[in-house]
PDB file of C-alpha atoms in Angstrom:
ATOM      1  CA  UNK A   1     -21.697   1.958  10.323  1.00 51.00           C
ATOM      2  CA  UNK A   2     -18.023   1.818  10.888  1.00 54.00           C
ATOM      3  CA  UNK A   3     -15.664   0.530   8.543  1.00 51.00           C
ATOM      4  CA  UNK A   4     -13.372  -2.045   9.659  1.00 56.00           C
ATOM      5  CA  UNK A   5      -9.647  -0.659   8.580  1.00 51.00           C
ATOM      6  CA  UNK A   6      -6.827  -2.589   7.620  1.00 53.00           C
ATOM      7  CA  UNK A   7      -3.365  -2.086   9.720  1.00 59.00           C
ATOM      8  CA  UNK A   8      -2.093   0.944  10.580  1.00 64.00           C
ATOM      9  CA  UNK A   9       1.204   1.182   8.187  1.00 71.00           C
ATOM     10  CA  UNK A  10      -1.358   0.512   5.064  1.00 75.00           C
ATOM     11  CA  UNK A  11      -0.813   3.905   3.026  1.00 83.00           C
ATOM     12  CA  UNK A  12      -4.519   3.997   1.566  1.00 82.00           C
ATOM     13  CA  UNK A  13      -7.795   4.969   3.433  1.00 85.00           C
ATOM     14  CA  UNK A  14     -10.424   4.484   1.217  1.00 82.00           C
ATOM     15  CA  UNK A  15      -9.983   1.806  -0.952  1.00 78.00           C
ATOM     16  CA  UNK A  16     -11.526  -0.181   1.719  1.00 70.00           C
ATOM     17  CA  UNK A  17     -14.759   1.171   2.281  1.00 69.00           C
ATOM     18  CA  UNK A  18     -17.713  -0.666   0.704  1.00 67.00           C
ATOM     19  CA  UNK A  19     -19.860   1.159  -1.577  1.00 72.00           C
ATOM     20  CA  UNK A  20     -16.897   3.382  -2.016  1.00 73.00           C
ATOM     21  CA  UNK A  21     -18.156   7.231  -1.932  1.00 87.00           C
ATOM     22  CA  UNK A  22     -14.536   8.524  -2.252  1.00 89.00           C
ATOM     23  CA  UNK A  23     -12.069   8.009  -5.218  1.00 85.00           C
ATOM     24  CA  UNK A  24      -8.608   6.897  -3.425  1.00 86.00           C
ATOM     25  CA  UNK A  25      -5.697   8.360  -6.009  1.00 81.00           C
ATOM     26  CA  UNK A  26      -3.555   5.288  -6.253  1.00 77.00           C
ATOM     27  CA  UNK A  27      -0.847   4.625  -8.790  1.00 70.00           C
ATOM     28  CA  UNK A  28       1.406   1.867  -8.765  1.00 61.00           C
ATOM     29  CA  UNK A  29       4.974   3.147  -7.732  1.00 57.00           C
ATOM     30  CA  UNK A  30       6.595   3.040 -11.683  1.00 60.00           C
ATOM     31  CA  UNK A  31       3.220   5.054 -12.950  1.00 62.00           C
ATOM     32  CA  UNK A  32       4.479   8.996 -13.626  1.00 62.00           C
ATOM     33  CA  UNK A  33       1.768  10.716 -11.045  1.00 60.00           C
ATOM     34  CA  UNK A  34       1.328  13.832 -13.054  1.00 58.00           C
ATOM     35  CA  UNK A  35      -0.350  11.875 -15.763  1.00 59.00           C
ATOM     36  CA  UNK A  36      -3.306  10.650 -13.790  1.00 57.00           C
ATOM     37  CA  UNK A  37      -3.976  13.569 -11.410  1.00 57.00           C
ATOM     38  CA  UNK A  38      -5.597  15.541 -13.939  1.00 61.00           C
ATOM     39  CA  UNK A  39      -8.988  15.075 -11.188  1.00 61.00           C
ATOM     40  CA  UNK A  40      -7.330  17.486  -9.415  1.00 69.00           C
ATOM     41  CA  UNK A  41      -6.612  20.601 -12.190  1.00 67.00           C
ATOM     42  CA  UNK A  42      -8.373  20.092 -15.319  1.00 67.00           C
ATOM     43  CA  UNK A  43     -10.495  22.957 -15.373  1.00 63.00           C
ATOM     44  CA  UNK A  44     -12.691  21.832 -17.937  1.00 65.00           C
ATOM     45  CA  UNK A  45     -13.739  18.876 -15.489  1.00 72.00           C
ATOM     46  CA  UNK A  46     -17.658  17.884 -15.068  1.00 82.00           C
ATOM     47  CA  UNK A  47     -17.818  18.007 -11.494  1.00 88.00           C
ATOM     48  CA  UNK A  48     -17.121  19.986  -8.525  1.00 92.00           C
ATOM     49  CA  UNK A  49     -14.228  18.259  -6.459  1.00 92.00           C
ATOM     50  CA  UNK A  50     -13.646  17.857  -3.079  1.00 94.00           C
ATOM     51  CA  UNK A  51     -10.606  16.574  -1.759  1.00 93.00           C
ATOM     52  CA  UNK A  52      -9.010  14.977   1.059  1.00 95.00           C
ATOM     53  CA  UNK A  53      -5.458  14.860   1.768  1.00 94.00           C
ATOM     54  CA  UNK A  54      -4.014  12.719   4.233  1.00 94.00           C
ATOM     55  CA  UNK A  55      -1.322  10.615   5.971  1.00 94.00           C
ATOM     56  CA  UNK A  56      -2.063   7.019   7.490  1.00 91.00           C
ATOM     57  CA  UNK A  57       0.058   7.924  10.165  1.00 92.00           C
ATOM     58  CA  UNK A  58      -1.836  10.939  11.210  1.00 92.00           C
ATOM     59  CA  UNK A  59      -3.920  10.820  14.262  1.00 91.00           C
ATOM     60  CA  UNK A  60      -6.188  13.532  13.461  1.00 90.00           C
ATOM     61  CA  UNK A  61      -6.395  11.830   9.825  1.00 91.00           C
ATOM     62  CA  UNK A  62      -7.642   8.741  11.195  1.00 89.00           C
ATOM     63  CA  UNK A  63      -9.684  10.334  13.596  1.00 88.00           C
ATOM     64  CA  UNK A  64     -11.707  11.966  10.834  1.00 89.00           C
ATOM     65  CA  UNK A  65     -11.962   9.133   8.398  1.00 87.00           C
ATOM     66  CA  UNK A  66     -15.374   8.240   8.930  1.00 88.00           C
ATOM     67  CA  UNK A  67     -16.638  11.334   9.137  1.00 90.00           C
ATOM     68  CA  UNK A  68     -15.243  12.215   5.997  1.00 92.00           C
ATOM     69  CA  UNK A  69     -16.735   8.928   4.383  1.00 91.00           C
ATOM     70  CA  UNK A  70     -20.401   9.861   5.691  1.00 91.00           C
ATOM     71  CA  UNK A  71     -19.708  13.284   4.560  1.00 93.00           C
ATOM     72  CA  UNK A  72     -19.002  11.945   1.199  1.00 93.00           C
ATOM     73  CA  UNK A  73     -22.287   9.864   1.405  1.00 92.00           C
ATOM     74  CA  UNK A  74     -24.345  12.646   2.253  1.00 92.00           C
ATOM     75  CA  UNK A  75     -22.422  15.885  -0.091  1.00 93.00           C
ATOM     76  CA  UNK A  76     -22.764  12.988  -2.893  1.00 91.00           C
ATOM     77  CA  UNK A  77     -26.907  12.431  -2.307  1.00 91.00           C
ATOM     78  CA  UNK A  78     -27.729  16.008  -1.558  1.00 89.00           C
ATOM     79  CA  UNK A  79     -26.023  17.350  -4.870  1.00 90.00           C
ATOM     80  CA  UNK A  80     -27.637  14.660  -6.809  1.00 90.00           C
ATOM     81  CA  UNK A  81     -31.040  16.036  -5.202  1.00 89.00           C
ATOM     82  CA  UNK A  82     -30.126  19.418  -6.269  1.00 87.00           C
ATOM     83  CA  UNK A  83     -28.846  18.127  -9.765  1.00 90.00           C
ATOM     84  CA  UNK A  84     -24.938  19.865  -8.174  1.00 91.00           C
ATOM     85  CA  UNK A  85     -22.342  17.014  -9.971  1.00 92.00           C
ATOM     86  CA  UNK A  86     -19.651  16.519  -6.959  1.00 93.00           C
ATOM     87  CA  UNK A  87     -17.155  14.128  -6.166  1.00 91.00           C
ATOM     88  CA  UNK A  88     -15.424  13.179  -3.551  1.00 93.00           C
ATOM     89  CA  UNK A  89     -11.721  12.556  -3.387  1.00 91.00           C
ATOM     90  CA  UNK A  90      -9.072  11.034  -0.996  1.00 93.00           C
ATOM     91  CA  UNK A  91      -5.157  11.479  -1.374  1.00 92.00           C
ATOM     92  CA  UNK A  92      -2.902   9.451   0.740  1.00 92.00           C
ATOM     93  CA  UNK A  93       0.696  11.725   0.664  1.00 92.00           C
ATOM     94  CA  UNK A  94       2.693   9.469   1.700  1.00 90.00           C
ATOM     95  CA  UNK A  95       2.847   7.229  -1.409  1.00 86.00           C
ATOM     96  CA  UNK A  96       2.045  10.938  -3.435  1.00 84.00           C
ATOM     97  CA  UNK A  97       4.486  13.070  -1.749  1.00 86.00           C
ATOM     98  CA  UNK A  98       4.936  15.649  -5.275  1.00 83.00           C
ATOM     99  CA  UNK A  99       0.945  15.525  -5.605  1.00 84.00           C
ATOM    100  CA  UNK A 100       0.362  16.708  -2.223  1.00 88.00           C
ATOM    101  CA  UNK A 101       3.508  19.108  -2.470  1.00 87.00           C
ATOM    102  CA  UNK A 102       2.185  20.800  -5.365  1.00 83.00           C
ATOM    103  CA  UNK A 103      -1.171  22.088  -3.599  1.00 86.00           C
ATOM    104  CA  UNK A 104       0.692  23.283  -0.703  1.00 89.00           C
ATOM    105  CA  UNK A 105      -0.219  20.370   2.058  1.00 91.00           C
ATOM    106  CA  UNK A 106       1.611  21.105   5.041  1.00 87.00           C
ATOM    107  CA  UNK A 107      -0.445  19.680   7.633  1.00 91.00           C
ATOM    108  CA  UNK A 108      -2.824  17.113   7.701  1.00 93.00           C
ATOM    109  CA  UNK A 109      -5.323  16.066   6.788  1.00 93.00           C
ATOM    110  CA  UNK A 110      -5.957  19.183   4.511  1.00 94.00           C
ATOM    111  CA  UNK A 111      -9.579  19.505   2.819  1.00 95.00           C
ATOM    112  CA  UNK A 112     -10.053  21.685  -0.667  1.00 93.00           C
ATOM    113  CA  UNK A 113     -13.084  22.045  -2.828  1.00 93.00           C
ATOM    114  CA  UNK A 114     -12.021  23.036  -6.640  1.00 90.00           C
ATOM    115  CA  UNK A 115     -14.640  24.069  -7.944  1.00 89.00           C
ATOM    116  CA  UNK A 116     -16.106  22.883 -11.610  1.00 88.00           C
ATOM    117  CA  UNK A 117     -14.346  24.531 -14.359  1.00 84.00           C
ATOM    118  CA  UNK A 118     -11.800  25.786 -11.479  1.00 84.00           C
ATOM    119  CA  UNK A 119      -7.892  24.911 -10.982  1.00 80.00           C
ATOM    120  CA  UNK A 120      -7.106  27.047  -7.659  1.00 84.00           C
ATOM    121  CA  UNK A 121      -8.219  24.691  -5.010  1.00 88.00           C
ATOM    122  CA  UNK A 122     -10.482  26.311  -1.999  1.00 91.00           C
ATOM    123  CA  UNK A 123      -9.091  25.335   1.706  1.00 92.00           C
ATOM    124  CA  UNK A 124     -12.529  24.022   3.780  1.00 92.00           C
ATOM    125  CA  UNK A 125     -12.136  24.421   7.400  1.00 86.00           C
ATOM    126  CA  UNK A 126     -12.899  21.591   9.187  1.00 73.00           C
ATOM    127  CA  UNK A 127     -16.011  22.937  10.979  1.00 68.00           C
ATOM    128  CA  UNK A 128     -17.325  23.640   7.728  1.00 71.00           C
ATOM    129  CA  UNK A 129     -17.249  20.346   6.527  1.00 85.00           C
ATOM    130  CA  UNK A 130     -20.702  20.084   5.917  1.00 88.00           C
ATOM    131  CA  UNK A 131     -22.970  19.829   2.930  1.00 87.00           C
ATOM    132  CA  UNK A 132     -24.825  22.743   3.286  1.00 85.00           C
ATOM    133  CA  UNK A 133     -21.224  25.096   3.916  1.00 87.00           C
ATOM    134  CA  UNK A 134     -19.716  23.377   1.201  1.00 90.00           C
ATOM    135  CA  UNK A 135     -22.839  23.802  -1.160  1.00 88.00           C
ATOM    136  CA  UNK A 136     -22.608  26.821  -0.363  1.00 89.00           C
ATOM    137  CA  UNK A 137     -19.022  27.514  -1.290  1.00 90.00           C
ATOM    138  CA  UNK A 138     -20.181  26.417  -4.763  1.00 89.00           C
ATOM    139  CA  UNK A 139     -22.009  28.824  -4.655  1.00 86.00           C
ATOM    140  CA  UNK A 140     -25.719  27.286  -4.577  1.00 82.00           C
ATOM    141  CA  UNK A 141     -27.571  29.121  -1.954  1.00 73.00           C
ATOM    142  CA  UNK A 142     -30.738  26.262  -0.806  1.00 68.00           C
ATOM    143  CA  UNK A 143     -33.581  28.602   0.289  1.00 58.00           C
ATOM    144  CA  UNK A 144     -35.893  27.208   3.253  1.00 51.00           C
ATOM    145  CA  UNK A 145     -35.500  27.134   6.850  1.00 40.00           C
ATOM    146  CA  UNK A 146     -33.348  24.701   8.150  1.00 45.00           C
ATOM    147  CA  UNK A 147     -33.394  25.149  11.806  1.00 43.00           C
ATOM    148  CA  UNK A 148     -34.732  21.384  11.062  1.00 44.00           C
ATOM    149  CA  UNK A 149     -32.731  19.584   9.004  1.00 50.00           C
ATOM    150  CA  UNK A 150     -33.940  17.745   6.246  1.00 48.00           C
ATOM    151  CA  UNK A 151     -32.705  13.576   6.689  1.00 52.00           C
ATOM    152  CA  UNK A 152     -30.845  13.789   3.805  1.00 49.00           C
ATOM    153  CA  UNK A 153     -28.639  17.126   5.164  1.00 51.00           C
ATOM    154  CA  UNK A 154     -28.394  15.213   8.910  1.00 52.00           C
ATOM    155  CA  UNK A 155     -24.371  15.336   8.737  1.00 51.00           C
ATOM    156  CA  UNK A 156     -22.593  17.068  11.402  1.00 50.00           C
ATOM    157  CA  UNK A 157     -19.519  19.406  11.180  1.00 49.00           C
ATOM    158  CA  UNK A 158     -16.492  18.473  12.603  1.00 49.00           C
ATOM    159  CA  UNK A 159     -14.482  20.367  15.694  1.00 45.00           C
ATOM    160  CA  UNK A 160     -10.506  20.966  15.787  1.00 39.00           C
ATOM    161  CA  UNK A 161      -9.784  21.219  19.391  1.00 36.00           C
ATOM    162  CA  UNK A 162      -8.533  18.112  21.527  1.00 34.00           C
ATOM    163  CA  UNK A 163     -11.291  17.485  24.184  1.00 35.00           C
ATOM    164  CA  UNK A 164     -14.199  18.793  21.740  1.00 37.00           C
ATOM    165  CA  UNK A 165     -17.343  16.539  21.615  1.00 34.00           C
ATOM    166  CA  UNK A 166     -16.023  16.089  18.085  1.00 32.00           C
ATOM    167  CA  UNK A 167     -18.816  16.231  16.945  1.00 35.00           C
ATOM    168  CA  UNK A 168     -20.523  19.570  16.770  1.00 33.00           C
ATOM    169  CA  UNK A 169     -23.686  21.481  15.275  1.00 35.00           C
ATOM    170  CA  UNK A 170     -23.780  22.645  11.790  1.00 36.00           C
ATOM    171  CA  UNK A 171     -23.062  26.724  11.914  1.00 37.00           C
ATOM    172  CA  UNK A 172     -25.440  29.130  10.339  1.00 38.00           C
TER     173      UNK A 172
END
């Protein structure tokens, strides 16, 4: 269902959503940041990453929130399925400005997969925000014909353009 969101000037997304699928990267303001973003670049890391960065002020950020949180759900149960350890990750700029900075965030919300044992982040397209593109990034190819999705892949990709149906079908 939907998550009910705090107020709009509250910096962080996901710290709110029950269950919580996504890590939010908080630090208290005094913390040094490039001690505890090691998520991000440690290349000797156990899990494939996926991350999120965004602005609360962003329309398009806010827009895509809950997508992103059922994406989370699903990329989270289908790579536990296929044994693939991922994890999902949100980064809220504006409190982590030099974070964001760093991997080249210009526009928002920007989505990157860094893969295990990986420091260059991978820029996802939004209409490939789904598990099976993203899997496949990885590169784990799931054999089988999907023209019907399996329940546990039913997450749709996400369209760019104002006026889309926003939601739209997964490509091939």
């Amino acid at each position: 269902g939907e998550v009910e969101w705090p107020d709009d000037e509250h910096p962080y997304f996901y710290i709110h959503v029950p269950e919580h699928p996504i890590v939010e990267f908080t630090l208290p303001p005094d913390e040094d940041v490039w001690a505890h973003h090691d998520f991000l670049l440690k290349p000797d890391h156990e899990r494939h990453r996926i991350v999120e960065f965004y602005a609360h002020w962003c329309p398009h950020c806010r827009h895509m929130r809950n997508h992103y949180i059922n994406f989370a759900k699903k990329i989270k149960e289908v790579g536990q399925h296929y044994n693939v350890p991922i994890q999902v990750y949100g980064v809220s700029c504006v409190p982590h400005r030099p974070v964001c900075k760093h991997f080249g965030v210009h526009s928002y919300p920007g989505i990157f997969l860094i893969p295990m044992g990986e420091t260059e982040p991978v820029s996802i397209d939004f209409v490939d925000l789904h598990p099976l593109q993203v899997l496949g990034m990885i590169g784990l190819e799931l054999e089988g014909d999907f023209e019907e999705e399996p329940e546990h892949l039913d997450v749709p990709s996400i369209g760019t353009a104002p006026g889309d149906d926003f939601f739209l079908p997964r490509r091939k």
